[in-house]
mmCIF file of C-alpha atoms and ligand atoms in Angstrom:
data_model
loop_
_atom_site.group_PDB
_atom_site.id
_atom_site.type_symbol
_atom_site.label_atom_id
_atom_site.label_comp_id
_atom_site.label_asym_id
_atom_site.label_seq_id
_atom_site.Cartn_x
_atom_site.Cartn_y
_atom_site.Cartn_z
ATOM 1 C CA MET A 1 18.606 -29.059 -88.286
ATOM 2 C CA THR A 2 21.654 -27.280 -89.707
ATOM 3 C CA SER A 3 24.091 -25.222 -87.636
ATOM 4 C CA SER A 4 24.907 -21.693 -88.543
ATOM 5 C CA LYS A 5 28.712 -22.362 -88.529
ATOM 6 C CA LYS A 6 30.665 -24.632 -90.644
ATOM 7 C CA ILE A 7 34.016 -26.497 -90.446
ATOM 8 C CA LEU A 8 35.648 -28.072 -93.349
ATOM 9 C CA VAL A 9 38.024 -30.947 -92.391
ATOM 10 C CA LEU A 10 40.816 -31.752 -94.770
ATOM 11 C CA ALA A 11 42.964 -34.524 -93.339
ATOM 12 C CA GLY A 12 45.248 -35.031 -96.374
ATOM 13 C CA ASP A 13 48.026 -37.521 -96.462
ATOM 14 C CA GLY A 14 50.436 -39.582 -94.363
ATOM 15 C CA ILE A 15 49.761 -39.218 -90.686
ATOM 16 C CA GLY A 16 47.092 -36.588 -91.491
ATOM 17 C CA PRO A 17 44.095 -38.971 -91.613
ATOM 18 C CA GLU A 18 45.048 -41.177 -88.664
ATOM 19 C CA VAL A 19 45.667 -38.151 -86.461
ATOM 20 C CA MET A 20 42.443 -36.408 -87.617
ATOM 21 C CA ARG A 21 40.368 -39.473 -86.952
ATOM 22 C CA GLU A 22 41.414 -39.376 -83.325
ATOM 23 C CA VAL A 23 41.224 -35.592 -82.942
ATOM 24 C CA ALA A 24 37.684 -35.678 -84.275
ATOM 25 C CA LYS A 25 36.739 -37.310 -80.994
ATOM 26 C CA ILE A 26 37.721 -34.107 -79.285
ATOM 27 C CA VAL A 27 35.917 -31.904 -81.727
ATOM 28 C CA ASN A 28 32.754 -33.984 -81.375
ATOM 29 C CA TRP A 29 32.921 -33.806 -77.589
ATOM 30 C CA PHE A 30 32.907 -29.956 -77.802
ATOM 31 C CA ARG A 31 29.886 -30.223 -80.147
ATOM 32 C CA ALA A 32 28.121 -32.584 -77.694
ATOM 33 C CA TYR A 33 28.990 -30.971 -74.325
ATOM 34 C CA ARG A 34 30.067 -27.402 -74.883
ATOM 35 C CA GLY A 35 27.474 -26.120 -77.305
ATOM 36 C CA LEU A 36 29.882 -25.867 -80.245
ATOM 37 C CA ASP A 37 27.161 -25.652 -82.907
ATOM 38 C CA VAL A 38 28.934 -26.511 -86.103
ATOM 39 C CA ASP A 39 28.395 -28.640 -89.195
ATOM 40 C CA ILE A 40 31.375 -30.623 -90.338
ATOM 41 C CA ALA A 41 32.175 -31.621 -93.868
ATOM 42 C CA GLU A 42 35.207 -33.593 -95.012
ATOM 43 C CA GLU A 43 37.024 -33.632 -98.300
ATOM 44 C CA LEU A 44 40.093 -35.200 -99.837
ATOM 45 C CA VAL A 45 43.203 -33.043 -100.533
ATOM 46 C CA GLY A 46 46.844 -33.752 -101.486
ATOM 47 C CA GLY A 47 47.941 -37.189 -102.573
ATOM 48 C CA ALA A 48 44.673 -38.559 -101.293
ATOM 49 C CA SER A 49 42.760 -36.348 -103.816
ATOM 50 C CA LEU A 50 45.277 -37.088 -106.574
ATOM 51 C CA GLU A 51 44.676 -40.751 -106.118
ATOM 52 C CA VAL A 52 40.900 -40.451 -106.553
ATOM 53 C CA HIS A 53 40.381 -37.309 -108.650
ATOM 54 C CA GLY A 54 43.771 -36.759 -110.460
ATOM 55 C CA VAL A 55 44.233 -33.333 -108.914
ATOM 56 C CA PRO A 56 45.603 -32.269 -105.453
ATOM 57 C CA ILE A 57 42.475 -30.164 -104.797
ATOM 58 C CA ARG A 58 39.217 -29.874 -106.719
ATOM 59 C CA ASP A 59 37.551 -26.578 -107.545
ATOM 60 C CA GLU A 60 34.480 -27.800 -105.663
ATOM 61 C CA VAL A 61 36.704 -28.178 -102.532
ATOM 62 C CA ILE A 62 38.141 -24.615 -102.966
ATOM 63 C CA GLN A 63 34.494 -23.393 -103.340
ATOM 64 C CA ARG A 64 33.494 -25.261 -100.157
ATOM 65 C CA ALA A 65 36.512 -23.712 -98.399
ATOM 66 C CA HIS A 66 35.280 -20.297 -99.315
ATOM 67 C CA GLU A 67 31.812 -21.004 -97.806
ATOM 68 C CA VAL A 68 32.872 -22.382 -94.387
ATOM 69 C CA ASP A 69 33.892 -20.447 -91.214
ATOM 70 C CA ALA A 70 37.064 -22.389 -90.601
ATOM 71 C CA ILE A 71 39.195 -25.181 -92.099
ATOM 72 C CA LEU A 72 40.864 -27.870 -90.052
ATOM 73 C CA PHE A 73 43.790 -29.069 -92.141
ATOM 74 C CA GLY A 74 45.975 -32.176 -91.598
ATOM 75 C CA ALA A 75 49.053 -32.500 -93.749
ATOM 76 C CA VAL A 76 49.853 -33.000 -97.406
ATOM 77 C CA GLY A 77 52.826 -34.622 -99.173
ATOM 78 C CA ASP A 78 53.589 -38.099 -100.432
ATOM 79 C CA PRO A 79 56.923 -39.146 -101.895
ATOM 80 C CA LYS A 80 54.863 -41.170 -104.446
ATOM 81 C CA TRP A 81 54.067 -37.910 -106.232
ATOM 82 C CA ALA A 82 57.462 -36.290 -106.043
ATOM 83 C CA HIS A 83 58.144 -36.601 -109.738
ATOM 84 C CA VAL A 84 55.071 -34.812 -111.058
ATOM 85 C CA ASP A 85 54.687 -31.156 -111.968
ATOM 86 C CA PHE A 86 54.545 -28.589 -109.113
ATOM 87 C CA ASN A 87 50.894 -27.804 -109.786
ATOM 88 C CA LEU A 88 50.030 -31.479 -109.478
ATOM 89 C CA ARG A 89 51.931 -32.200 -106.297
ATOM 90 C CA PRO A 90 50.093 -32.786 -103.041
ATOM 91 C CA GLU A 91 51.677 -29.583 -101.677
ATOM 92 C CA ALA A 92 49.867 -27.559 -104.364
ATOM 93 C CA ALA A 93 46.661 -28.116 -102.344
ATOM 94 C CA ILE A 94 47.729 -26.097 -99.417
ATOM 95 C CA LEU A 95 49.326 -23.415 -101.637
ATOM 96 C CA ALA A 96 46.143 -23.127 -103.667
ATOM 97 C CA LEU A 97 44.005 -22.815 -100.444
ATOM 98 C CA ARG A 98 46.256 -20.106 -99.186
ATOM 99 C CA LYS A 99 46.243 -18.170 -102.489
ATOM 100 C CA GLU A 100 42.479 -18.684 -103.334
ATOM 101 C CA LEU A 101 41.294 -17.717 -99.925
ATOM 102 C CA ASP A 102 43.908 -14.990 -99.604
ATOM 103 C CA LEU A 103 45.224 -16.516 -96.343
ATOM 104 C CA PHE A 104 48.052 -14.116 -95.979
ATOM 105 C CA ALA A 105 48.920 -14.188 -92.301
ATOM 106 C CA ASN A 106 50.269 -17.413 -90.879
ATOM 107 C CA LEU A 107 50.584 -17.402 -87.107
ATOM 108 C CA ARG A 108 53.066 -19.898 -85.766
ATOM 109 C CA PRO A 109 53.433 -19.853 -81.994
ATOM 110 C CA ALA A 110 56.346 -21.727 -80.442
ATOM 111 C CA GLN A 111 55.723 -22.301 -76.841
ATOM 112 C CA VAL A 112 57.580 -24.695 -74.552
ATOM 113 C CA PHE A 113 55.447 -26.711 -72.073
ATOM 114 C CA ASP A 114 57.358 -27.019 -68.790
ATOM 115 C CA ALA A 115 57.183 -30.807 -68.930
ATOM 116 C CA LEU A 116 58.980 -30.807 -72.329
ATOM 117 C CA ALA A 117 61.849 -28.442 -71.663
ATOM 118 C CA ASP A 118 64.115 -31.471 -71.480
ATOM 119 C CA ALA A 119 62.867 -32.845 -74.763
ATOM 120 C CA SER A 120 64.381 -29.953 -76.657
ATOM 121 C CA THR A 121 67.736 -30.539 -78.297
ATOM 122 C CA LEU A 122 68.751 -27.309 -76.718
ATOM 123 C CA LYS A 123 69.614 -27.079 -73.034
ATOM 124 C CA ALA A 124 66.446 -26.561 -70.926
ATOM 125 C CA GLU A 125 67.901 -23.340 -69.437
ATOM 126 C CA TYR A 126 67.696 -21.731 -72.881
ATOM 127 C CA VAL A 127 64.182 -22.793 -73.838
ATOM 128 C CA SER A 128 62.181 -23.161 -70.630
ATOM 129 C CA LYS A 129 59.246 -20.676 -70.642
ATOM 130 C CA LEU A 130 59.903 -19.849 -74.291
ATOM 131 C CA ASP A 131 56.911 -18.225 -75.836
ATOM 132 C CA LEU A 132 57.281 -16.575 -79.248
ATOM 133 C CA LEU A 133 55.101 -16.097 -82.270
ATOM 134 C CA ILE A 134 56.209 -16.107 -85.895
ATOM 135 C CA VAL A 135 53.910 -14.236 -88.261
ATOM 136 C CA ARG A 136 54.735 -15.478 -91.747
ATOM 137 C CA GLU A 137 53.397 -13.933 -94.915
ATOM 138 C CA THR A 138 51.949 -16.800 -96.926
ATOM 139 C CA VAL A 139 50.481 -15.671 -100.249
ATOM 140 C CA GLY A 140 53.350 -13.659 -101.681
ATOM 141 C CA GLY A 141 57.069 -13.624 -101.946
ATOM 142 C CA ILE A 142 59.181 -16.100 -103.932
ATOM 143 C CA TYR A 143 56.613 -18.867 -103.560
ATOM 144 C CA PHE A 144 54.238 -17.053 -105.931
ATOM 145 C CA GLY A 145 56.293 -14.362 -107.684
ATOM 146 C CA THR A 146 56.625 -14.362 -111.478
ATOM 147 C CA PRO A 147 58.550 -14.935 -113.763
ATOM 148 C CA ARG A 148 59.034 -18.493 -112.591
ATOM 149 C CA GLY A 149 59.837 -21.753 -114.332
ATOM 150 C CA ILE A 150 62.653 -23.763 -115.825
ATOM 151 C CA GLU A 151 63.847 -22.762 -119.291
ATOM 152 C CA THR A 152 66.446 -24.033 -121.700
ATOM 153 C CA LEU A 153 68.829 -21.484 -123.144
ATOM 154 C CA PRO A 154 70.040 -21.565 -126.801
ATOM 155 C CA ASP A 155 73.282 -23.218 -125.701
ATOM 156 C CA GLY A 156 71.242 -25.987 -123.999
ATOM 157 C CA THR A 157 71.963 -24.775 -120.429
ATOM 158 C CA ARG A 158 68.849 -25.045 -118.251
ATOM 159 C CA ARG A 159 67.804 -22.191 -115.907
ATOM 160 C CA GLY A 160 65.404 -22.337 -112.955
ATOM 161 C CA ILE A 161 63.792 -19.030 -112.033
ATOM 162 C CA ASN A 162 61.843 -17.808 -109.092
ATOM 163 C CA THR A 163 61.135 -14.204 -108.134
ATOM 164 C CA GLU A 164 60.965 -12.674 -104.732
ATOM 165 C CA LEU A 165 58.390 -9.907 -104.879
ATOM 166 C CA TYR A 166 56.614 -7.840 -102.230
ATOM 167 C CA THR A 167 54.353 -4.756 -102.579
ATOM 168 C CA THR A 168 53.677 -2.089 -99.952
ATOM 169 C CA PRO A 169 50.089 -3.303 -99.210
ATOM 170 C CA GLU A 170 51.263 -6.902 -98.901
ATOM 171 C CA ILE A 171 53.936 -5.888 -96.357
ATOM 172 C CA GLU A 172 51.635 -3.564 -94.485
ATOM 173 C CA ARG A 173 48.840 -5.949 -93.887
ATOM 174 C CA VAL A 174 51.010 -8.725 -92.499
ATOM 175 C CA ALA A 175 52.884 -6.253 -90.355
ATOM 176 C CA ARG A 176 49.617 -5.093 -88.958
ATOM 177 C CA VAL A 177 48.787 -8.529 -87.865
ATOM 178 C CA ALA A 178 52.113 -8.777 -86.159
ATOM 179 C CA PHE A 179 51.840 -5.359 -84.434
ATOM 180 C CA ASP A 180 48.283 -6.218 -83.236
ATOM 181 C CA ALA A 181 49.483 -9.541 -81.834
ATOM 182 C CA ALA A 182 52.388 -7.837 -80.122
ATOM 183 C CA ARG A 183 49.961 -5.452 -78.321
ATOM 184 C CA LYS A 184 48.333 -8.530 -76.735
ATOM 185 C CA ARG A 185 51.763 -10.000 -75.812
ATOM 186 C CA GLN A 186 55.029 -8.376 -74.767
ATOM 187 C CA GLY A 187 54.742 -5.483 -77.190
ATOM 188 C CA HIS A 188 57.811 -6.324 -79.221
ATOM 189 C CA VAL A 189 58.042 -6.977 -82.989
ATOM 190 C CA CYS A 190 61.234 -8.141 -84.698
ATOM 191 C CA SER A 191 60.951 -7.762 -88.573
ATOM 192 C CA VAL A 192 63.143 -10.119 -90.500
ATOM 193 C CA GLU A 193 64.442 -9.845 -94.112
ATOM 194 C CA LYS A 194 67.684 -9.624 -96.050
ATOM 195 C CA SER A 195 67.818 -5.874 -96.711
ATOM 196 C CA ASN A 196 71.538 -6.138 -97.061
ATOM 197 C CA VAL A 197 71.187 -7.997 -100.336
ATOM 198 C CA MET A 198 67.612 -7.878 -101.589
ATOM 199 C CA GLU A 199 65.542 -4.919 -102.728
ATOM 200 C CA SER A 200 62.376 -6.652 -101.638
ATOM 201 C CA GLY A 201 63.957 -6.854 -98.175
ATOM 202 C CA LEU A 202 64.911 -3.242 -98.184
ATOM 203 C CA LEU A 203 61.336 -2.220 -99.091
ATOM 204 C CA TRP A 204 60.045 -4.564 -96.363
ATOM 205 C CA ARG A 205 62.165 -2.835 -93.797
ATOM 206 C CA GLU A 206 61.102 0.659 -94.893
ATOM 207 C CA VAL A 207 57.355 -0.166 -94.931
ATOM 208 C CA VAL A 208 57.361 -1.842 -91.556
ATOM 209 C CA THR A 209 59.268 1.049 -90.020
ATOM 210 C CA SER A 210 56.841 3.664 -91.388
ATOM 211 C CA LEU A 211 53.818 1.697 -90.268
ATOM 212 C CA GLN A 212 55.295 1.427 -86.756
ATOM 213 C CA GLN A 213 55.917 5.141 -86.629
ATOM 214 C CA ALA A 214 52.474 6.052 -88.030
ATOM 215 C CA GLU A 215 50.158 3.525 -86.239
ATOM 216 C CA TYR A 216 52.009 1.530 -83.627
ATOM 217 C CA PRO A 217 54.308 3.917 -81.656
ATOM 218 C CA ASP A 218 53.511 1.843 -78.505
ATOM 219 C CA VAL A 219 55.055 -1.347 -80.099
ATOM 220 C CA THR A 220 58.801 -1.672 -79.978
ATOM 221 C CA LEU A 221 60.232 -2.530 -83.385
ATOM 222 C CA THR A 222 63.577 -4.096 -84.142
ATOM 223 C CA HIS A 223 64.972 -5.451 -87.387
ATOM 224 C CA MET A 224 67.123 -8.453 -88.005
ATOM 225 C CA LEU A 225 68.675 -10.067 -91.096
ATOM 226 C CA ALA A 226 67.253 -13.530 -91.648
ATOM 227 C CA ASP A 227 70.531 -15.360 -91.316
ATOM 228 C CA ASN A 228 71.232 -13.667 -88.008
ATOM 229 C CA CYS A 229 67.703 -14.475 -86.907
ATOM 230 C CA ALA A 230 68.306 -18.145 -87.547
ATOM 231 C CA MET A 231 71.446 -17.908 -85.322
ATOM 232 C CA GLN A 232 69.782 -15.924 -82.643
ATOM 233 C CA LEU A 233 66.894 -18.398 -82.468
ATOM 234 C CA VAL A 234 69.210 -21.105 -81.308
ATOM 235 C CA ARG A 235 71.522 -18.855 -79.332
ATOM 236 C CA ASN A 236 68.928 -17.015 -77.228
ATOM 237 C CA PRO A 237 65.396 -17.677 -78.353
ATOM 238 C CA ARG A 238 63.758 -15.928 -75.431
ATOM 239 C CA GLN A 239 64.816 -12.560 -76.766
ATOM 240 C CA PHE A 240 61.930 -12.760 -79.239
ATOM 241 C CA ASP A 241 58.302 -11.907 -78.767
ATOM 242 C CA VAL A 242 56.747 -11.553 -82.300
ATOM 243 C CA ILE A 243 58.791 -12.140 -85.470
ATOM 244 C CA VAL A 244 57.298 -10.952 -88.716
ATOM 245 C CA THR A 245 58.783 -12.143 -91.992
ATOM 246 C CA GLY A 246 58.079 -13.124 -95.592
ATOM 247 C CA ASN A 247 57.011 -16.431 -96.964
ATOM 248 C CA LEU A 248 60.324 -18.257 -97.572
ATOM 249 C CA PHE A 249 62.203 -17.023 -94.484
ATOM 250 C CA GLY A 250 59.048 -17.709 -92.419
ATOM 251 C CA ASP A 251 58.993 -21.319 -93.664
ATOM 252 C CA LEU A 252 62.616 -21.910 -92.593
ATOM 253 C CA LEU A 253 62.492 -19.999 -89.314
ATOM 254 C CA SER A 254 59.232 -21.547 -88.115
ATOM 255 C CA ASP A 255 60.640 -25.069 -88.590
ATOM 256 C CA LEU A 256 63.666 -23.989 -86.727
ATOM 257 C CA ALA A 257 61.656 -22.381 -83.859
ATOM 258 C CA SER A 258 59.332 -25.358 -83.617
ATOM 259 C CA MET A 259 62.322 -27.643 -82.851
ATOM 260 C CA LEU A 260 63.176 -25.427 -79.847
ATOM 261 C CA THR A 261 59.899 -26.778 -78.230
ATOM 262 C CA GLY A 262 61.169 -30.417 -78.380
ATOM 263 C CA SER A 263 59.205 -31.605 -81.416
ATOM 264 C CA LEU A 264 57.619 -30.521 -84.656
ATOM 265 C CA GLY A 265 54.718 -32.556 -83.456
ATOM 266 C CA MET A 266 53.759 -29.985 -80.816
ATOM 267 C CA LEU A 267 53.087 -26.854 -82.877
ATOM 268 C CA PRO A 268 49.822 -25.632 -84.325
ATOM 269 C CA SER A 269 49.262 -22.752 -86.684
ATOM 270 C CA ALA A 270 46.518 -20.456 -87.865
ATOM 271 C CA THR A 271 46.475 -18.811 -91.259
ATOM 272 C CA LEU A 272 44.080 -15.864 -91.551
ATOM 273 C CA GLY A 273 42.637 -13.951 -94.415
ATOM 274 C CA PRO A 274 41.606 -10.318 -94.528
ATOM 275 C CA LEU A 275 38.757 -9.171 -92.196
ATOM 276 C CA LYS A 276 35.666 -8.862 -94.412
ATOM 277 C CA GLU A 277 32.859 -6.316 -94.137
ATOM 278 C CA ASP A 278 30.536 -8.787 -92.393
ATOM 279 C CA GLY A 279 33.244 -9.267 -89.731
ATOM 280 C CA ARG A 280 34.272 -12.682 -90.903
ATOM 281 C CA ARG A 281 37.641 -13.846 -92.168
ATOM 282 C CA ALA A 282 38.770 -17.010 -93.864
ATOM 283 C CA ALA A 283 40.865 -19.123 -91.533
ATOM 284 C CA LEU A 284 42.759 -22.370 -91.856
ATOM 285 C CA TYR A 285 44.241 -24.196 -88.888
ATOM 286 C CA GLU A 286 47.011 -26.736 -89.337
ATOM 287 C CA PRO A 287 49.939 -28.384 -87.523
ATOM 288 C CA ILE A 288 53.281 -27.230 -88.602
ATOM 289 C CA HIS A 289 54.523 -30.777 -89.096
ATOM 290 C CA GLY A 290 54.097 -32.433 -92.423
ATOM 291 C CA SER A 291 52.600 -35.723 -93.514
ATOM 292 C CA ALA A 292 55.541 -37.758 -92.075
ATOM 293 C CA PRO A 293 55.276 -40.663 -94.573
ATOM 294 C CA ASP A 294 58.044 -42.496 -92.689
ATOM 295 C CA ILE A 295 55.818 -43.165 -89.676
ATOM 296 C CA ALA A 296 52.364 -43.054 -91.377
ATOM 297 C CA GLY A 297 50.062 -45.943 -90.642
ATOM 298 C CA GLN A 298 51.780 -46.983 -87.433
ATOM 299 C CA GLY A 299 49.539 -45.156 -85.021
ATOM 300 C CA ILE A 300 52.504 -43.475 -83.300
ATOM 301 C CA ALA A 301 52.164 -39.851 -84.501
ATOM 302 C CA ASN A 302 51.924 -37.064 -82.031
ATOM 303 C CA PRO A 303 48.368 -35.658 -82.187
ATOM 304 C CA ILE A 304 49.084 -32.640 -79.991
ATOM 305 C CA ALA A 305 49.782 -30.138 -82.816
ATOM 306 C CA GLN A 306 46.522 -30.984 -84.502
ATOM 307 C CA ILE A 307 44.610 -30.707 -81.180
ATOM 308 C CA LEU A 308 46.261 -27.343 -80.533
ATOM 309 C CA SER A 309 45.297 -26.283 -84.092
ATOM 310 C CA PHE A 310 41.693 -26.956 -83.186
ATOM 311 C CA ALA A 311 42.111 -24.931 -79.959
ATOM 312 C CA MET A 312 43.434 -22.070 -82.047
ATOM 313 C CA MET A 313 40.351 -22.370 -84.230
ATOM 314 C CA LEU A 314 38.054 -22.155 -81.158
ATOM 315 C CA ARG A 315 39.908 -19.003 -80.132
ATOM 316 C CA TYR A 316 40.255 -17.174 -83.402
ATOM 317 C CA SER A 317 37.298 -18.345 -85.509
ATOM 318 C CA PHE A 318 34.642 -18.957 -82.826
ATOM 319 C CA ASP A 319 35.737 -16.585 -80.048
ATOM 320 C CA ARG A 320 35.940 -19.400 -77.509
ATOM 321 C CA ASP A 321 38.931 -18.542 -75.483
ATOM 322 C CA GLU A 322 37.729 -20.538 -72.453
ATOM 323 C CA ASP A 323 37.338 -23.697 -74.513
ATOM 324 C CA ALA A 324 40.790 -23.165 -76.148
ATOM 325 C CA ARG A 325 42.330 -22.835 -72.666
ATOM 326 C CA LEU A 326 40.519 -25.981 -71.484
ATOM 327 C CA ILE A 327 42.309 -27.924 -74.218
ATOM 328 C CA GLU A 328 45.679 -26.254 -73.522
ATOM 329 C CA THR A 329 45.451 -27.014 -69.830
ATOM 330 C CA ALA A 330 44.387 -30.563 -70.406
ATOM 331 C CA ILE A 331 47.434 -31.103 -72.679
ATOM 332 C CA GLU A 332 49.785 -29.531 -70.135
ATOM 333 C CA ASN A 333 48.384 -31.774 -67.321
ATOM 334 C CA ILE A 334 48.689 -34.878 -69.336
ATOM 335 C CA LEU A 335 52.270 -34.055 -70.319
ATOM 336 C CA ASN A 336 52.978 -33.555 -66.583
ATOM 337 C CA THR A 337 51.784 -37.134 -65.880
ATOM 338 C CA GLY A 338 54.611 -38.350 -68.109
ATOM 339 C CA LEU A 339 52.637 -39.561 -71.085
ATOM 340 C CA ARG A 340 54.646 -39.111 -74.323
ATOM 341 C CA THR A 341 54.445 -40.038 -77.982
ATOM 342 C CA ALA A 342 57.697 -41.295 -79.398
ATOM 343 C CA ASP A 343 58.817 -37.918 -80.746
ATOM 344 C CA ILE A 344 58.886 -36.310 -77.300
ATOM 345 C CA MET A 345 60.080 -39.238 -75.248
ATOM 346 C CA THR A 346 62.682 -38.595 -72.478
ATOM 347 C CA PRO A 347 64.026 -41.024 -69.872
ATOM 348 C CA GLY A 348 61.482 -41.935 -67.271
ATOM 349 C CA THR A 349 58.438 -41.065 -69.314
ATOM 350 C CA ALA A 350 55.775 -43.464 -70.675
ATOM 351 C CA ARG A 351 55.458 -43.987 -74.415
ATOM 352 C CA VAL A 352 51.901 -44.133 -75.960
ATOM 353 C CA GLY A 353 50.527 -44.008 -79.466
ATOM 354 C CA THR A 354 48.174 -41.482 -81.058
ATOM 355 C CA GLU A 355 44.871 -43.082 -79.850
ATOM 356 C CA VAL A 356 45.864 -43.361 -76.240
ATOM 357 C CA MET A 357 47.317 -39.839 -76.181
ATOM 358 C CA VAL A 358 44.095 -38.396 -77.506
ATOM 359 C CA ALA A 359 41.966 -40.493 -75.108
ATOM 360 C CA ALA A 360 44.050 -39.299 -72.144
ATOM 361 C CA ILE A 361 43.733 -35.622 -73.184
ATOM 362 C CA LEU A 362 39.943 -36.003 -73.773
ATOM 363 C CA GLN A 363 39.578 -37.714 -70.358
ATOM 364 C CA GLU A 364 41.437 -34.742 -68.794
ATOM 365 C CA ILE A 365 39.195 -32.273 -70.631
ATOM 366 C CA LYS A 366 36.163 -34.009 -69.161
ATOM 367 C CA ARG A 367 37.699 -34.038 -65.656
ATOM 368 C CA LEU A 368 38.599 -30.365 -65.752
ATOM 369 C CA SER A 369 35.198 -29.331 -67.131
ATOM 370 C CA GLY A 370 33.166 -31.687 -64.961
ATOM 371 C CA GLN A 371 31.269 -32.502 -68.205
ATOM 372 C CA GLY A 372 30.729 -35.653 -70.273
HETATM 373 C C1 IPM B 401 54.637 -25.237 -94.405
HETATM 374 C C2 IPM B 401 54.990 -26.260 -95.437
HETATM 375 C C3 IPM B 401 54.525 -25.783 -96.771
HETATM 376 C C4 IPM B 401 55.280 -24.519 -97.122
HETATM 377 C C5 IPM B 401 54.615 -26.832 -97.942
HETATM 378 C C6 IPM B 401 53.877 -28.109 -97.654
HETATM 379 C C7 IPM B 401 54.196 -26.311 -99.273
HETATM 380 O O1 IPM B 401 56.365 -26.461 -95.409
HETATM 381 O O2 IPM B 401 53.379 -25.009 -94.297
HETATM 382 O O3 IPM B 401 55.494 -24.744 -93.776
HETATM 383 O O4 IPM B 401 56.365 -24.539 -97.619
HETATM 384 O O5 IPM B 401 54.670 -23.445 -96.875
HETATM 385 MG MG1 MG B 402 57.313 -25.539 -93.838
#
């Protein structure tokens, strides 16, 4: 018997596979006990795919990604491949998926669990109860703009070129995602660019402003220059509700915001494509953290970002808010008992590895639901 819905699992490199192996136990529990009726397929991406197939992602895998309802992604990146061309690096796999599936809106929440307020490098009084959402554009901007490349001038000087480029529709559609999200939150969007030095930033500011006036008068819109935003995120992060920004600034600011929560190992993300006529939309869920080659293979990686990414999938792709909350509550409760992976250790807490952390969270999910 086949299920109507499909998930594609792409564990990738480094800590990706060892975390995914454990998190699969939670996914399978939801299939067994909560009626999550999905087929699961797995494929290689990143360095793992390079190793076997000579490319970071095969066309067949992109095709498969088009066909499924949701993708659960681990992490890509392996220093072994740092010397090869950009289009052959492990990172090209995630960039190709974003581009090919038109996954333009990357939602990166930064929420501080009460139990972890002390794990932040910022004082707890600045980060406790923090709850912000970064909406990052992910298929445009300087990551994809042309011309690009490295060229050699007649005098032998070499020149590296990338182009920051945004069009009105590209800005509008990502701003819409941010405004819609704000309506379900505190009703405040802060749009971030460098309109003081960049034309693409100036256009960004104009387009977001017009859209707010025309379609979202109920949402409060403010603007901030990207450098100031970086500073404000560490000075007073709770001033933000939703931040909307381009690809490059979003990459930087979301790493920065994630550290406010104590660890990069805590934060999930969802990357969404346009809504199609049949009501479906391509969606990829991945932790914000990378492949962490320095700790890969040791069984010590924090699985929480990957588990929370699955929770986001339940909420956004399968309309299962209750199941998502079940996971989030279980994680909160387990953190309250003092269990910690190495990256979020504070004095007086107990250190466990990936496997024990996942087992504890699954146990708590069972207890809360009274199932399994
Ligand atoms: C991210 C990562 C990626 C990016 C890399 C792996 C290409 O840093 O998802 O934030 O820069 O977008
Ligand atoms: Mg990044």
